[in-house]
XYZ file of C-alpha atoms in Angstrom:
483
model
C 54.703 98.381 148.213
C 51.450 97.918 150.193
C 52.743 94.543 151.307
C 55.973 96.033 152.535
C 54.249 98.817 154.486
C 51.889 96.303 156.124
C 54.827 94.203 157.143
C 56.626 97.226 158.523
C 53.596 98.094 160.624
C 53.355 94.580 161.981
C 57.056 94.601 162.977
C 56.588 97.969 164.823
C 53.650 96.745 166.665
C 55.382 93.580 167.609
C 58.506 95.307 168.926
C 56.671 98.143 170.660
C 57.254 97.941 174.538
C 54.443 96.074 176.382
C 53.733 96.523 180.135
C 55.904 94.257 182.133
C 54.258 91.063 183.508
C 55.387 90.454 187.150
C 55.610 86.727 187.907
C 54.316 85.211 191.119
C 56.629 86.300 193.974
C 57.450 89.567 192.279
C 54.446 91.227 193.782
C 54.741 91.723 197.590
C 52.377 93.571 199.972
C 52.109 94.393 203.588
C 48.683 95.392 204.758
C 48.082 96.767 208.168
C 44.769 97.770 209.979
C 45.240 99.386 213.418
C 42.069 100.118 215.187
C 42.508 99.573 218.979
C 44.648 102.445 220.247
C 44.410 102.738 224.080
C 44.737 106.525 223.902
C 41.643 106.787 221.748
C 38.252 107.222 223.336
C 36.939 104.200 221.292
C 38.426 101.711 218.727
C 38.269 102.865 215.227
C 35.548 101.030 213.174
C 36.991 100.913 209.744
C 40.674 99.843 209.650
C 40.229 96.128 210.164
C 37.569 95.580 207.615
C 39.417 97.809 205.234
C 42.730 95.908 205.729
C 40.893 92.418 205.189
C 39.243 93.477 202.026
C 42.373 95.208 200.635
C 44.418 92.128 201.419
C 41.815 89.811 199.729
C 41.829 92.011 196.562
C 45.527 92.140 196.356
C 45.795 88.253 196.681
C 43.363 87.957 193.755
C 45.717 90.346 191.873
C 48.754 88.050 192.337
C 50.315 89.738 195.353
C 51.969 87.717 198.131
C 50.200 89.465 201.037
C 51.064 89.695 204.707
C 48.239 91.187 206.891
C 48.438 92.569 210.287
C 45.818 93.799 212.695
C 46.173 96.007 215.734
C 50.066 95.832 215.462
C 52.456 97.012 218.201
C 55.666 98.698 217.389
C 57.633 95.471 217.615
C 55.181 93.668 215.457
C 55.255 96.414 212.706
C 58.923 96.478 212.758
C 59.153 92.713 212.215
C 56.492 92.721 209.492
C 58.441 95.486 207.684
C 61.695 93.538 207.873
C 59.886 90.547 206.376
C 58.548 92.707 203.521
C 62.072 94.178 202.890
C 63.487 90.506 202.757
C 60.991 89.602 200.054
C 61.739 92.441 197.732
C 63.596 91.219 194.630
C 65.362 93.589 192.191
C 62.734 95.013 189.711
C 59.775 93.541 191.690
C 56.676 95.413 193.076
C 56.379 96.256 196.878
C 53.171 97.767 198.177
C 52.283 98.860 201.698
C 48.642 99.621 202.780
C 48.123 101.270 206.251
C 44.850 102.163 207.884
C 44.978 103.661 211.415
C 46.430 106.847 212.892
C 49.144 108.873 211.204
C 51.076 111.887 212.619
C 53.291 114.361 210.797
C 56.301 115.616 212.457
C 59.277 117.494 210.986
C 57.601 117.423 207.569
C 57.478 113.675 207.437
C 54.471 111.296 207.888
C 54.616 108.555 210.490
C 52.474 105.527 210.821
C 51.510 104.837 214.385
C 51.431 101.329 216.135
C 48.840 100.776 218.653
C 51.168 100.794 221.643
C 52.761 104.128 220.782
C 53.417 106.334 223.879
C 53.225 109.830 222.394
C 53.298 112.904 224.639
C 55.636 115.063 222.720
C 56.644 115.581 219.210
C 59.841 113.707 219.545
C 57.907 110.627 220.668
C 56.323 110.533 217.323
C 59.714 110.034 215.634
C 60.612 107.521 218.361
C 57.550 105.233 218.215
C 56.119 105.896 214.714
C 57.403 104.619 211.363
C 58.440 107.149 208.774
C 56.732 106.434 205.408
C 59.861 108.015 203.740
C 62.085 105.634 205.497
C 59.868 102.721 204.558
C 59.902 103.568 200.826
C 63.607 104.154 201.037
C 64.311 100.808 202.507
C 62.088 99.082 199.897
C 63.975 101.096 197.241
C 67.335 100.065 198.474
C 66.402 96.406 197.973
C 65.901 97.140 194.321
C 62.117 97.313 193.860
C 61.081 98.581 190.553
C 57.679 99.771 191.591
C 56.840 101.068 195.110
C 53.240 101.839 196.187
C 51.983 103.284 199.451
C 48.255 103.522 200.000
C 47.779 105.454 203.363
C 44.322 105.808 205.023
C 45.611 107.611 208.154
C 44.284 111.171 207.801
C 42.279 111.099 210.872
C 42.171 113.202 213.914
C 44.336 111.380 216.366
C 44.388 111.359 220.172
C 48.050 112.482 220.345
C 48.030 115.899 218.709
C 46.444 117.750 221.779
C 49.515 116.701 223.835
C 52.061 118.895 222.036
C 51.623 122.440 220.737
C 53.389 122.461 217.474
C 51.390 119.690 215.811
C 50.272 119.889 212.157
C 47.044 117.974 211.404
C 46.923 115.324 208.821
C 49.946 114.052 206.736
C 52.901 115.737 205.179
C 54.127 115.354 201.519
C 56.477 112.495 201.086
C 59.863 112.819 199.373
C 60.029 109.372 197.561
C 62.454 107.702 195.316
C 61.794 107.247 191.610
C 59.304 104.554 190.658
C 56.959 105.421 193.502
C 53.251 105.921 193.719
C 51.810 107.259 196.832
C 48.151 108.029 197.813
C 46.792 109.528 200.950
C 43.051 109.237 201.748
C 42.804 113.019 202.149
C 44.661 116.280 201.121
C 47.837 117.231 202.892
C 47.549 118.511 206.417
C 43.826 117.796 206.556
C 41.767 115.272 208.534
C 38.588 113.305 207.928
C 36.314 111.487 210.409
C 35.452 107.873 210.265
C 32.129 107.120 208.571
C 30.997 104.829 211.141
C 30.395 102.223 208.437
C 32.099 98.895 207.607
C 34.580 100.670 205.249
C 36.142 104.153 204.950
C 35.077 106.180 201.905
C 38.535 106.011 200.425
C 38.751 102.152 200.514
C 35.253 101.816 199.247
C 36.105 103.825 196.134
C 39.636 102.213 195.871
C 38.135 98.745 195.800
C 35.574 99.758 193.228
C 38.282 101.140 190.866
C 40.987 98.561 191.402
C 38.704 95.813 189.887
C 38.241 97.834 186.798
C 39.953 96.079 183.801
C 42.634 97.518 181.719
C 43.543 100.487 183.967
C 47.073 101.488 184.658
C 47.771 102.071 188.477
C 47.979 105.850 188.145
C 44.559 105.851 186.405
C 43.025 103.576 189.056
C 44.194 105.977 191.840
C 42.998 109.068 189.917
C 39.603 107.649 189.399
C 39.582 106.799 193.095
C 40.289 110.420 194.001
C 37.521 111.636 191.762
C 35.137 109.062 193.303
C 35.929 110.118 196.837
C 35.846 113.814 195.951
C 32.366 113.405 194.478
C 30.940 111.253 197.263
C 32.197 113.657 199.906
C 30.970 116.805 197.989
C 34.605 117.948 197.928
C 35.157 117.678 201.661
C 37.639 114.886 201.229
C 40.106 115.171 198.376
C 42.720 112.370 198.295
C 46.422 113.326 197.479
C 48.524 111.469 194.975
C 52.219 111.620 194.176
C 53.744 109.499 191.344
C 57.152 109.127 189.877
C 56.497 105.729 188.140
C 58.770 105.192 185.235
C 56.975 102.151 183.694
C 53.394 101.013 183.297
C 51.950 98.919 186.235
C 48.492 97.638 186.618
C 46.945 96.116 189.763
C 45.345 93.407 187.566
C 47.948 91.251 185.962
C 47.818 91.288 182.179
C 46.122 94.680 181.832
C 47.638 96.611 178.897
C 47.857 100.423 178.364
C 45.641 101.934 175.711
C 46.454 100.851 172.091
C 47.471 104.377 171.119
C 50.601 104.063 173.392
C 51.536 100.641 171.832
C 52.084 101.830 168.098
C 55.184 103.834 167.768
C 54.574 105.069 164.105
C 51.194 105.887 162.526
C 50.142 104.549 159.169
C 51.681 106.979 156.593
C 49.312 108.661 154.213
C 48.781 107.322 150.710
C 50.759 108.931 147.902
C 48.546 111.330 146.033
C 47.302 110.149 142.564
C 48.879 112.559 140.015
C 45.813 112.263 137.714
C 43.174 112.879 140.349
C 45.008 115.577 142.335
C 46.352 118.911 140.848
C 50.184 119.061 140.966
C 50.294 122.102 143.281
C 47.817 120.816 145.858
C 49.415 119.652 149.157
C 48.980 115.934 150.012
C 46.187 115.171 152.567
C 47.307 115.324 156.130
C 48.204 112.128 157.808
C 45.519 110.533 159.956
C 46.679 109.452 163.392
C 44.229 107.358 165.244
C 44.305 108.846 168.702
C 41.605 107.963 171.123
C 39.374 110.976 172.306
C 40.200 112.308 175.709
C 37.874 111.358 178.503
C 35.045 113.755 179.223
C 35.854 116.237 181.862
C 34.803 115.166 185.319
C 32.226 117.380 186.978
C 32.907 117.586 190.694
C 30.113 119.017 192.675
C 31.386 121.638 195.100
C 29.240 122.611 197.964
C 28.293 126.234 198.541
C 30.927 128.309 200.375
C 30.764 128.004 203.975
C 30.771 130.863 206.407
C 34.287 131.306 208.118
C 34.742 132.797 211.565
C 34.234 136.561 211.496
C 37.477 138.747 211.623
C 38.690 139.449 215.146
C 40.282 142.709 216.238
C 43.976 142.245 215.911
C 43.795 139.457 213.531
C 44.555 140.656 209.891
C 41.876 140.122 207.357
C 44.522 138.527 205.110
C 45.009 135.794 207.694
C 41.367 135.129 207.902
C 41.078 135.107 204.147
C 43.838 132.562 203.880
C 42.366 130.295 206.479
C 39.026 130.359 204.616
C 40.211 127.924 202.139
C 41.699 125.539 204.634
C 39.790 122.196 204.114
C 39.828 121.312 207.851
C 38.616 124.720 208.890
C 35.843 124.677 206.226
C 34.670 121.332 207.388
C 34.582 122.298 211.006
C 32.870 125.645 210.252
C 30.318 123.750 208.201
C 29.554 121.507 211.263
C 29.184 124.721 213.387
C 26.748 126.215 210.967
C 24.605 123.152 211.407
C 25.173 122.980 215.115
C 26.633 126.003 216.768
C 26.850 124.223 220.087
C 29.207 121.520 218.961
C 31.790 121.953 221.531
C 34.050 119.336 220.019
C 34.216 121.224 216.605
C 34.788 124.469 218.406
C 37.689 123.014 220.364
C 39.236 121.349 217.232
C 38.890 124.538 215.185
C 40.593 126.432 217.894
C 43.516 123.973 217.768
C 43.795 124.435 214.083
C 43.709 128.161 214.201
C 46.404 128.151 216.911
C 48.516 125.787 214.794
C 48.354 128.374 211.951
C 49.127 131.344 214.077
C 45.530 132.741 214.262
C 45.757 132.960 218.109
C 42.862 135.327 218.558
C 40.547 133.243 216.443
C 41.756 130.233 218.621
C 41.062 132.093 221.900
C 37.533 132.818 220.669
C 36.792 129.192 219.796
C 38.331 127.884 223.114
C 36.200 130.463 224.957
C 32.974 129.136 223.285
C 33.941 125.639 224.039
C 34.425 126.516 227.684
C 31.017 128.348 227.707
C 29.478 125.050 226.532
C 31.589 122.903 228.780
C 32.887 124.870 231.804
C 34.917 121.828 232.876
C 36.723 121.477 229.637
C 40.366 121.246 231.056
C 41.857 120.869 227.675
C 40.218 124.118 226.291
C 41.446 125.912 229.463
C 44.904 124.754 228.904
C 44.916 125.567 225.197
C 43.436 129.051 225.735
C 46.128 129.650 228.445
C 48.802 128.834 225.914
C 47.254 130.930 223.087
C 46.869 133.898 225.388
C 50.441 133.573 226.475
C 51.690 133.684 222.922
C 49.869 136.919 222.166
C 50.973 138.454 225.498
C 47.686 138.380 227.488
C 49.633 137.001 230.359
C 47.227 137.775 233.278
C 44.271 136.027 231.634
C 46.546 133.213 230.550
C 47.662 132.742 234.151
C 44.038 132.440 235.354
C 43.324 129.824 232.605
C 46.245 127.635 233.618
C 45.331 127.862 237.273
C 41.789 126.795 236.437
C 43.021 123.854 234.358
C 45.275 122.713 237.297
C 42.302 123.098 239.714
C 40.221 120.910 237.533
C 43.000 118.445 236.841
C 45.890 118.589 239.484
C 49.309 117.715 238.092
C 48.091 118.049 234.592
C 51.445 118.102 232.761
C 50.402 120.177 229.807
C 48.951 122.842 232.026
C 52.052 122.887 234.225
C 54.087 123.319 231.059
C 51.910 126.065 229.831
C 51.993 127.932 233.104
C 55.815 127.586 233.103
C 55.796 129.536 229.800
C 53.410 132.156 231.279
C 55.848 132.745 234.176
C 58.865 132.762 231.932
C 57.326 135.389 229.694
C 56.206 137.420 232.893
C 59.795 137.395 234.275
C 58.718 135.075 237.152
C 61.697 132.842 236.605
C 61.489 130.996 240.043
C 57.863 130.154 239.421
C 58.691 129.022 235.874
C 61.449 126.672 237.104
C 58.968 125.288 239.652
C 56.419 124.654 237.086
C 58.784 123.061 234.581
C 60.374 120.913 237.377
C 56.839 119.552 238.192
C 56.176 118.788 234.514
C 59.575 117.051 234.021
C 58.952 114.839 237.135
C 55.838 113.594 235.452
C 57.237 113.379 231.870
C 61.013 113.648 231.787
C 60.899 113.700 227.936
C 58.798 116.897 227.758
C 61.162 118.822 225.581
C 59.299 122.196 225.957
C 59.551 122.080 229.768
C 63.340 121.137 229.515
C 64.192 123.976 227.174
C 61.923 126.411 229.130
C 63.544 125.437 232.310
C 67.035 125.984 230.733
C 66.042 129.542 229.739
C 64.614 130.270 233.193
C 67.698 128.889 234.902
C 69.933 131.096 232.764
C 67.881 134.158 233.528
C 67.995 133.353 237.265
C 71.799 133.223 237.158
C 72.383 129.441 236.819
C 74.142 129.679 233.587
C 75.820 126.347 233.251
C 72.668 124.369 234.543
C 70.634 126.293 232.003
C 73.068 125.572 229.148
C 72.858 121.826 229.958
C 68.991 121.791 229.891
C 68.957 123.816 226.747
C 71.601 121.367 224.969
C 69.686 118.259 226.038
C 66.430 119.728 224.702
C 67.975 120.702 221.356
C 69.333 117.116 221.082
C 65.894 115.711 221.698
C 64.175 118.223 219.286
C 66.195 120.416 216.983
C 63.165 122.584 216.269
C 62.629 123.618 219.858
C 64.449 126.803 219.542
C 62.275 127.905 216.530
C 59.222 126.769 218.406
C 59.910 129.062 221.476
C 60.937 131.917 219.083
C 57.342 131.588 217.777
C 56.129 132.035 221.246
C 58.141 135.327 221.543
C 60.751 133.735 223.837
C 64.407 133.631 222.908
């Protein structure tokens, strides 16, 4: 009897499913490091080194890797097509991207170095949707799809259009996908200034650990980044993997997952055990759970004080925003950090806290009276809350400091539109569109102004063209109080 039980256990273990072993050619990766963006004040220091080291690690792990540095839109498109062509049914496809990413219409876009982004529709024109990339890979039959995205940086494009959302958006990915962002959704982090980003440093450390499944590798990376940043940077992970996969070939899941049936308990001895006693419980050998990870959380930072007219609920909700917490922490250390004030004002405005935004832009201007961007943003924020006279002064000052500043012309057009000065609004929107014919907000605003001025058909044409370029433009203007 004992022999038959032992034989049964051997058979069970032998037929238990083992993790699939992908042969050479079944692991394909595209690794991109974009650092030299002409619109940025200086090249990013981390993406090139990060891409090189990630590519080297993936090659050691059996991936067929193509690496690209400072890729233009055409170069990224061709590289992606080559990746799609290499995908075989049931294979593994991985993309790593380090550079600038922008979210638009609830999707995340990877930005090539030659992108010309002045309005939100330009993001969708020049950027590469992560959802589209994963969908294309999936359509080729890839069994495992992995995206590692280190693009949660403050980018140079967001200040050019008002309805931006910082950081990256959640991805709706097909089954069998593992996605990791270097930071939480809708949050940004700064370059460390070192050879590698914190995210890649921790990822390289964990990816080399033996006998880890990919999900565990990324979870440990997330914990490492969270600890090292004192919870200021918390990566985001989404997984729908349906099978075990490890970055290191040959790694196996824990033994407890390989045995389908535990050893049954021995039958009780009728002599040694009273008849009415229940048999001893079966002993199932389950490995103990890992100890809880203690994440150090920094003391709560002081948020901006409530402002008259701004609900305390709004302020309380913003207190937990990771970007605002990080910027507020910087301002506690250095109250005269004009860049942090300007950035926090942008975030406040993007979340509808316009009075808080006006306060930060005002402080930024106090520290730098020639901050034309802050004047323009304060003009827009004041316009939204109806402080139109002060808004007009801000826009005029921005245009005095920088004549033909397209964003300020667009903002002043909105001021005049809300003030009922339709002819002035049309003139401002006309001037902005001469500089940038794809400026959707000016096109839509001009359409409204023309209709109010009696040119119904011309206004309808502008409005129709603007809606075709950006279907969200009507909702955006409604948020400004303009319908």
